[in-house]
XYZ file of C-alpha atoms in Angstrom:
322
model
C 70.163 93.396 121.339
C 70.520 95.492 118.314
C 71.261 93.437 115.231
C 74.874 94.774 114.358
C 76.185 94.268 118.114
C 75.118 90.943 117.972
C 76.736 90.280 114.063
C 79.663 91.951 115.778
C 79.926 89.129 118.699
C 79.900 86.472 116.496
C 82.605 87.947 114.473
C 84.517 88.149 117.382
C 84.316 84.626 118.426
C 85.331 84.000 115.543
C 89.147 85.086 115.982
C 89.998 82.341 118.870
C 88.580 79.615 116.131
C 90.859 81.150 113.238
C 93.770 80.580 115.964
C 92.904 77.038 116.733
C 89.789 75.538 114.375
C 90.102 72.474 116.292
C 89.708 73.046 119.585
C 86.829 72.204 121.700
C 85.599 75.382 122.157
C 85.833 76.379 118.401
C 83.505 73.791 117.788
C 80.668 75.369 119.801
C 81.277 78.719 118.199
C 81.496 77.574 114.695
C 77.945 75.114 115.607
C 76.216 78.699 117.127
C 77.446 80.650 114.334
C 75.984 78.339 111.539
C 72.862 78.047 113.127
C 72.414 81.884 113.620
C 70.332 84.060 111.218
C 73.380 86.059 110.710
C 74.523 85.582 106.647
C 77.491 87.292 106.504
C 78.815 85.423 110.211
C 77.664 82.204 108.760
C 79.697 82.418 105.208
C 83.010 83.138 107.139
C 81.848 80.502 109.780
C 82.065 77.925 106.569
C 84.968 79.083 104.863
C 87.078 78.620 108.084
C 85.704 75.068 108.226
C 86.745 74.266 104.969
C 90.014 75.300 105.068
C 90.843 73.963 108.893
C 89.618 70.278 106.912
C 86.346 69.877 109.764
C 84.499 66.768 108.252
C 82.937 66.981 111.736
C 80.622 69.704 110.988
C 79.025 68.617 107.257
C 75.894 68.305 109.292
C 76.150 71.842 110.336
C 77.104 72.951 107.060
C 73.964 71.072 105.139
C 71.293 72.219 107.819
C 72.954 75.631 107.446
C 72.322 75.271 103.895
C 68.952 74.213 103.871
C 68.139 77.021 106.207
C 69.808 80.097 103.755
C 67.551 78.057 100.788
C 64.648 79.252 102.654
C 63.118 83.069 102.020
C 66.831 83.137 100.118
C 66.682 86.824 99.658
C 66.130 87.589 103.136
C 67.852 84.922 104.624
C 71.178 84.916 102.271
C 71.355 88.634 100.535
C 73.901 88.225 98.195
C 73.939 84.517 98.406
C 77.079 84.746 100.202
C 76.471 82.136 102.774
C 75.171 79.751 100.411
C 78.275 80.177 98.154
C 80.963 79.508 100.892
C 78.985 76.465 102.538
C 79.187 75.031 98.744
C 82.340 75.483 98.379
C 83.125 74.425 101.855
C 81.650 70.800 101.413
C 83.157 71.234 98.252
C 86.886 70.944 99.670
C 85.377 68.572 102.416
C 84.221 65.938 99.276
C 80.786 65.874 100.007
C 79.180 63.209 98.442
C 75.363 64.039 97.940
C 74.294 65.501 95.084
C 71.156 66.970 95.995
C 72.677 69.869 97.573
C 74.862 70.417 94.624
C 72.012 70.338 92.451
C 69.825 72.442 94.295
C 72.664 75.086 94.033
C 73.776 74.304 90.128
C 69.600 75.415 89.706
C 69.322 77.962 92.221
C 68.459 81.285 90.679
C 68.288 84.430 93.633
C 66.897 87.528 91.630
C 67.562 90.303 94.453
C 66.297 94.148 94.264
C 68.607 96.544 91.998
C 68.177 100.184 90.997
C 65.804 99.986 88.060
C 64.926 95.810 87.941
C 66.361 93.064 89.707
C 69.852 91.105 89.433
C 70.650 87.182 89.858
C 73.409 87.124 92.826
C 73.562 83.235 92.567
C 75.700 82.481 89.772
C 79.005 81.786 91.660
C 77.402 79.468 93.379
C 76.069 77.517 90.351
C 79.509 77.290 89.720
C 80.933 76.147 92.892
C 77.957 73.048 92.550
C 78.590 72.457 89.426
C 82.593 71.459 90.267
C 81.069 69.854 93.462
C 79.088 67.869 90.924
C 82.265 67.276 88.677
C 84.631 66.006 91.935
C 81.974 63.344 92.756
C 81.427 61.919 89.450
C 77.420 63.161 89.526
C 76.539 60.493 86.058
C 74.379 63.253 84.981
C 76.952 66.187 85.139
C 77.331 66.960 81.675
C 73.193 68.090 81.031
C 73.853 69.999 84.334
C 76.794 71.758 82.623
C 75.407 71.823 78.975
C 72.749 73.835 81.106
C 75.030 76.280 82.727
C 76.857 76.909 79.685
C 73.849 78.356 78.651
C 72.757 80.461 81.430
C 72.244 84.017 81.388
C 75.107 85.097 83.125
C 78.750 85.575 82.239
C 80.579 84.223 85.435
C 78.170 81.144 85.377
C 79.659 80.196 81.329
C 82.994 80.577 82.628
C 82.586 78.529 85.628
C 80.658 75.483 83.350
C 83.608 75.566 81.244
C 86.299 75.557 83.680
C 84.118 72.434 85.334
C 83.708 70.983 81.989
C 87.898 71.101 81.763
C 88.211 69.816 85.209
C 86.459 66.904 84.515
C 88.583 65.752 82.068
C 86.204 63.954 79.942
C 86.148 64.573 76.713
C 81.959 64.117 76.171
C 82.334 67.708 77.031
C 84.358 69.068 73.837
C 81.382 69.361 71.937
C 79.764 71.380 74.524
C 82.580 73.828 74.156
C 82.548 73.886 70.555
C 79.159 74.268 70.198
C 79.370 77.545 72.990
C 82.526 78.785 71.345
C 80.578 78.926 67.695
C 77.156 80.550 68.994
C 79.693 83.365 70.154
C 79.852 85.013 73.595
C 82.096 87.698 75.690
C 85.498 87.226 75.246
C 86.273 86.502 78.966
C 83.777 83.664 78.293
C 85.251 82.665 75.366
C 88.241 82.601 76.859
C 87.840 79.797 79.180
C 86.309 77.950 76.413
C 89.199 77.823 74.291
C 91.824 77.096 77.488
C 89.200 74.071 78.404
C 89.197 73.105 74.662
C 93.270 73.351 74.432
C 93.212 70.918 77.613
C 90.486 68.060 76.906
C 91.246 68.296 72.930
C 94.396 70.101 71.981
C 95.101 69.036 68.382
C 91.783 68.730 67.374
C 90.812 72.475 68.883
C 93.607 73.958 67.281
C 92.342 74.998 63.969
C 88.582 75.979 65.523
C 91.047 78.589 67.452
C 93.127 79.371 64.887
C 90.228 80.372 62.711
C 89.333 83.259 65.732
C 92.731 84.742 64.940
C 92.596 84.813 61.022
C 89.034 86.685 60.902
C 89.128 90.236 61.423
C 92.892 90.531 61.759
C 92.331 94.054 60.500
C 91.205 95.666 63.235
C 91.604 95.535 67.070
C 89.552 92.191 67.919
C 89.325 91.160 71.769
C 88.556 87.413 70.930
C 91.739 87.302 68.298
C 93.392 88.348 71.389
C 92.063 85.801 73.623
C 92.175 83.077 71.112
C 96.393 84.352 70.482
C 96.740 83.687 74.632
C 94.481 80.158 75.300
C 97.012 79.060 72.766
C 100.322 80.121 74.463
C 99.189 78.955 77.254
C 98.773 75.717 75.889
C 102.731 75.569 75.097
C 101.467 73.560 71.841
C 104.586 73.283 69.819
C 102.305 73.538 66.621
C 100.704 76.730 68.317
C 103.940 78.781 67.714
C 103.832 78.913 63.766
C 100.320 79.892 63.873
C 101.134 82.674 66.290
C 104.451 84.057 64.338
C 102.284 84.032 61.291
C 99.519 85.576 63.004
C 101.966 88.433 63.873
C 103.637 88.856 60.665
C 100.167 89.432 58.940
C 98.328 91.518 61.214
C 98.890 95.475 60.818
C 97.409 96.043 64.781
C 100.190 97.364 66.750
C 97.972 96.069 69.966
C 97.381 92.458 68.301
C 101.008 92.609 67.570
C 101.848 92.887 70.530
C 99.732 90.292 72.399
C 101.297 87.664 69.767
C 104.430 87.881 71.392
C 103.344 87.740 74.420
C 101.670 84.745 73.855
C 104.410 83.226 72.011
C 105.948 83.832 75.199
C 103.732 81.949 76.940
C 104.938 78.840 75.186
C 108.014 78.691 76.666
C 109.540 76.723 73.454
C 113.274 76.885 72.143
C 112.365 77.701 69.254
C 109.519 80.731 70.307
C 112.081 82.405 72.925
C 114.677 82.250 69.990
C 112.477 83.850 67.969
C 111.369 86.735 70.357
C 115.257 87.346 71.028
C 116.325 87.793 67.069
C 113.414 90.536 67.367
C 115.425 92.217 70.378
C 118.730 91.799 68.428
C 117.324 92.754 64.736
C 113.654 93.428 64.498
C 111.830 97.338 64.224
C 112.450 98.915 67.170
C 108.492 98.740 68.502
C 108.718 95.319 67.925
C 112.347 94.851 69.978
C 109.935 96.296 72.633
C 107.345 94.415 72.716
C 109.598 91.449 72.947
C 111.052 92.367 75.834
C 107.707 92.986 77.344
C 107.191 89.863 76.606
C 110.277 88.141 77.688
C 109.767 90.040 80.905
C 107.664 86.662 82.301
C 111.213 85.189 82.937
C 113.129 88.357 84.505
C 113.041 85.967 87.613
C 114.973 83.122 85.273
C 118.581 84.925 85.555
C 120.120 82.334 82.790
C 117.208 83.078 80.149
C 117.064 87.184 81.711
C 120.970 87.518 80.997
C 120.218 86.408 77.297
C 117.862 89.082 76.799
C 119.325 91.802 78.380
C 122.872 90.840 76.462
C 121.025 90.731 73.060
C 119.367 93.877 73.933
C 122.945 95.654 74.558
C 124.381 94.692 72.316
C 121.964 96.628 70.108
C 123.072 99.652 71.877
C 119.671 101.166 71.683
C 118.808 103.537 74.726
C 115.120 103.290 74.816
C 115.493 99.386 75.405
C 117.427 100.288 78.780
C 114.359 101.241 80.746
C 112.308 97.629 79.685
C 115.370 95.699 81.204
C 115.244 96.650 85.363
C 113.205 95.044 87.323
């Protein structure tokens, strides 16, 4: 039988299982389907475990596993397989670390036009919170490691673990990988993780990413200006209105307010609204922009769109339907 008829067949039993994931004869499909040779069949096989809660089939899952760790690049292109069975024992709470250690190392450099590319680094990821969830006593060398590796979604999924653990051995980790510099995605999830295990502390390390080069149009600035909205830090708000009042960036400007949106603070929505009411006109804007997180909130979306008229300004108008 040609090989895409029989991927098709087990895609197809899979439709009855998605319709009842318990039943007996879902089972005996997802069992056939995990021990097939067919990667892409095997990945939604485990996914559809994990979320239909089948602590039955572990054992299926692990041999499944083993088997995709073998010849990886033929077996597993892509590494899809071996990222959903992760994070399929992941949800499940499985307890062994081995697996999740053999996938926090794994490393699957596949053919590319002109080299080769590592496809595995969503699944270090998924190990390394699979590592995190069962309180692995060595988990913070295996995510000092992946904050290191080479690629980008790999940092931010070590960081997001390191935040997820909650323990604050890791803050140094994320000072140390916020200070050696990075992307500013990566970055990013650095300072949110920082903001969460160590908030007061990790303030002025972020502030200092928003008072350099406040000049000129700065990515980090603007992630740094967002980790701490999001943080809804009531000392985060005078450090953003400053932030704004100094910088000449019309673009940096405008991601202040936004993030002293994100606070959701008396005192920051107050703020934002005097802009509608009084400020420069591209700044009224931008405040609405920013206010427009709460057009669902009809008490706080009233309030805006009042102050707003009552500036009898036409160009606001448009910024107010939603």
């Amino acid at each position: 039988m040609a090989k895409s008829r029989k991927l098709e067949q087990l895609l197809a039993q899979l439709e009855p299982v998605r319709r009842d994931p318990h039943a007996p004869e879902s089972t005996i499909a997802l069992q056939q389907i995990l021990a097939s040779k067919y990667s892409i069949a095997v990945a939604q096989a485990a996914k559809l475990i994990g979320e239909a809660e089948r602590y039955d089939l572990i054992p299926d899952l692990v041999a499944a596993f083993d088997r995709c760790m073998t010849k990886p690049v033929e077996t597993d292109p892509g590494c899809t397989a071996k990222l959903k069975i992760a994070d399929a024992l992941y949800r499940l709470e499985y307890s062994n670390e081995d697996l999740f250690l053999r996938g926090i190392r794994h490393i699957q450099q596949e053919p590319i036009w002109g080299g080769s590319d590592d496809t595995a680094a969503a699944l270090r990821g998924t190990c390394a919170l699979g590592l995190v969830r069962m309180n692995y006593p060595q988990v913070m060398s295996e995510l000092a490691d992946l904050l290191a590796d080479p690629k980008p979604d790999a940092r931010i999924a070590a960081a997001r673990a390191i935040a997820y653990s909650g323990d604050p051995s890791g803050v140094p980790l994320l000072r140390l990988r916020v200070q050696v510099g990075d992307t500013a995605p990566v970055l990013s999830e650095c300072f949110l993780s920082l903001l969460q295990l160590s908030p007061q502390a990790s303030l002025p390390l972020i502030k200092s990413f928003l008072t350099s080069n406040r000049d000129q149009l700065n990515e980090v600035a603007e992630v740094a200006a967002l980790a701490l909205g999001e943080s809804r830090l009531p000392e985060a708000f005078p450090v953003l209105r400053n932030w704004w009042q100094r910088t000449k960036i019309a673009e940096l400007r405008s991601t202040a307010l936004t993030a002293i949106a994100l606070l959701r603070q008396d005192d920051a929505i107050a703020f934002l609204l005097e802009l509608i009411g009084t400020g420069e006109l591209l700044d009224a804007k931008n405040a609405i922009t920013a206010l427009s997180i709460y057009h669902q909130d009809p008490d706080l979306w009233r309030r805006v769109c009042d102050t707003a008229s009552q500036r009898k300004e036409p160009s606001l108008l448009p910024l107010l339907r939603f």
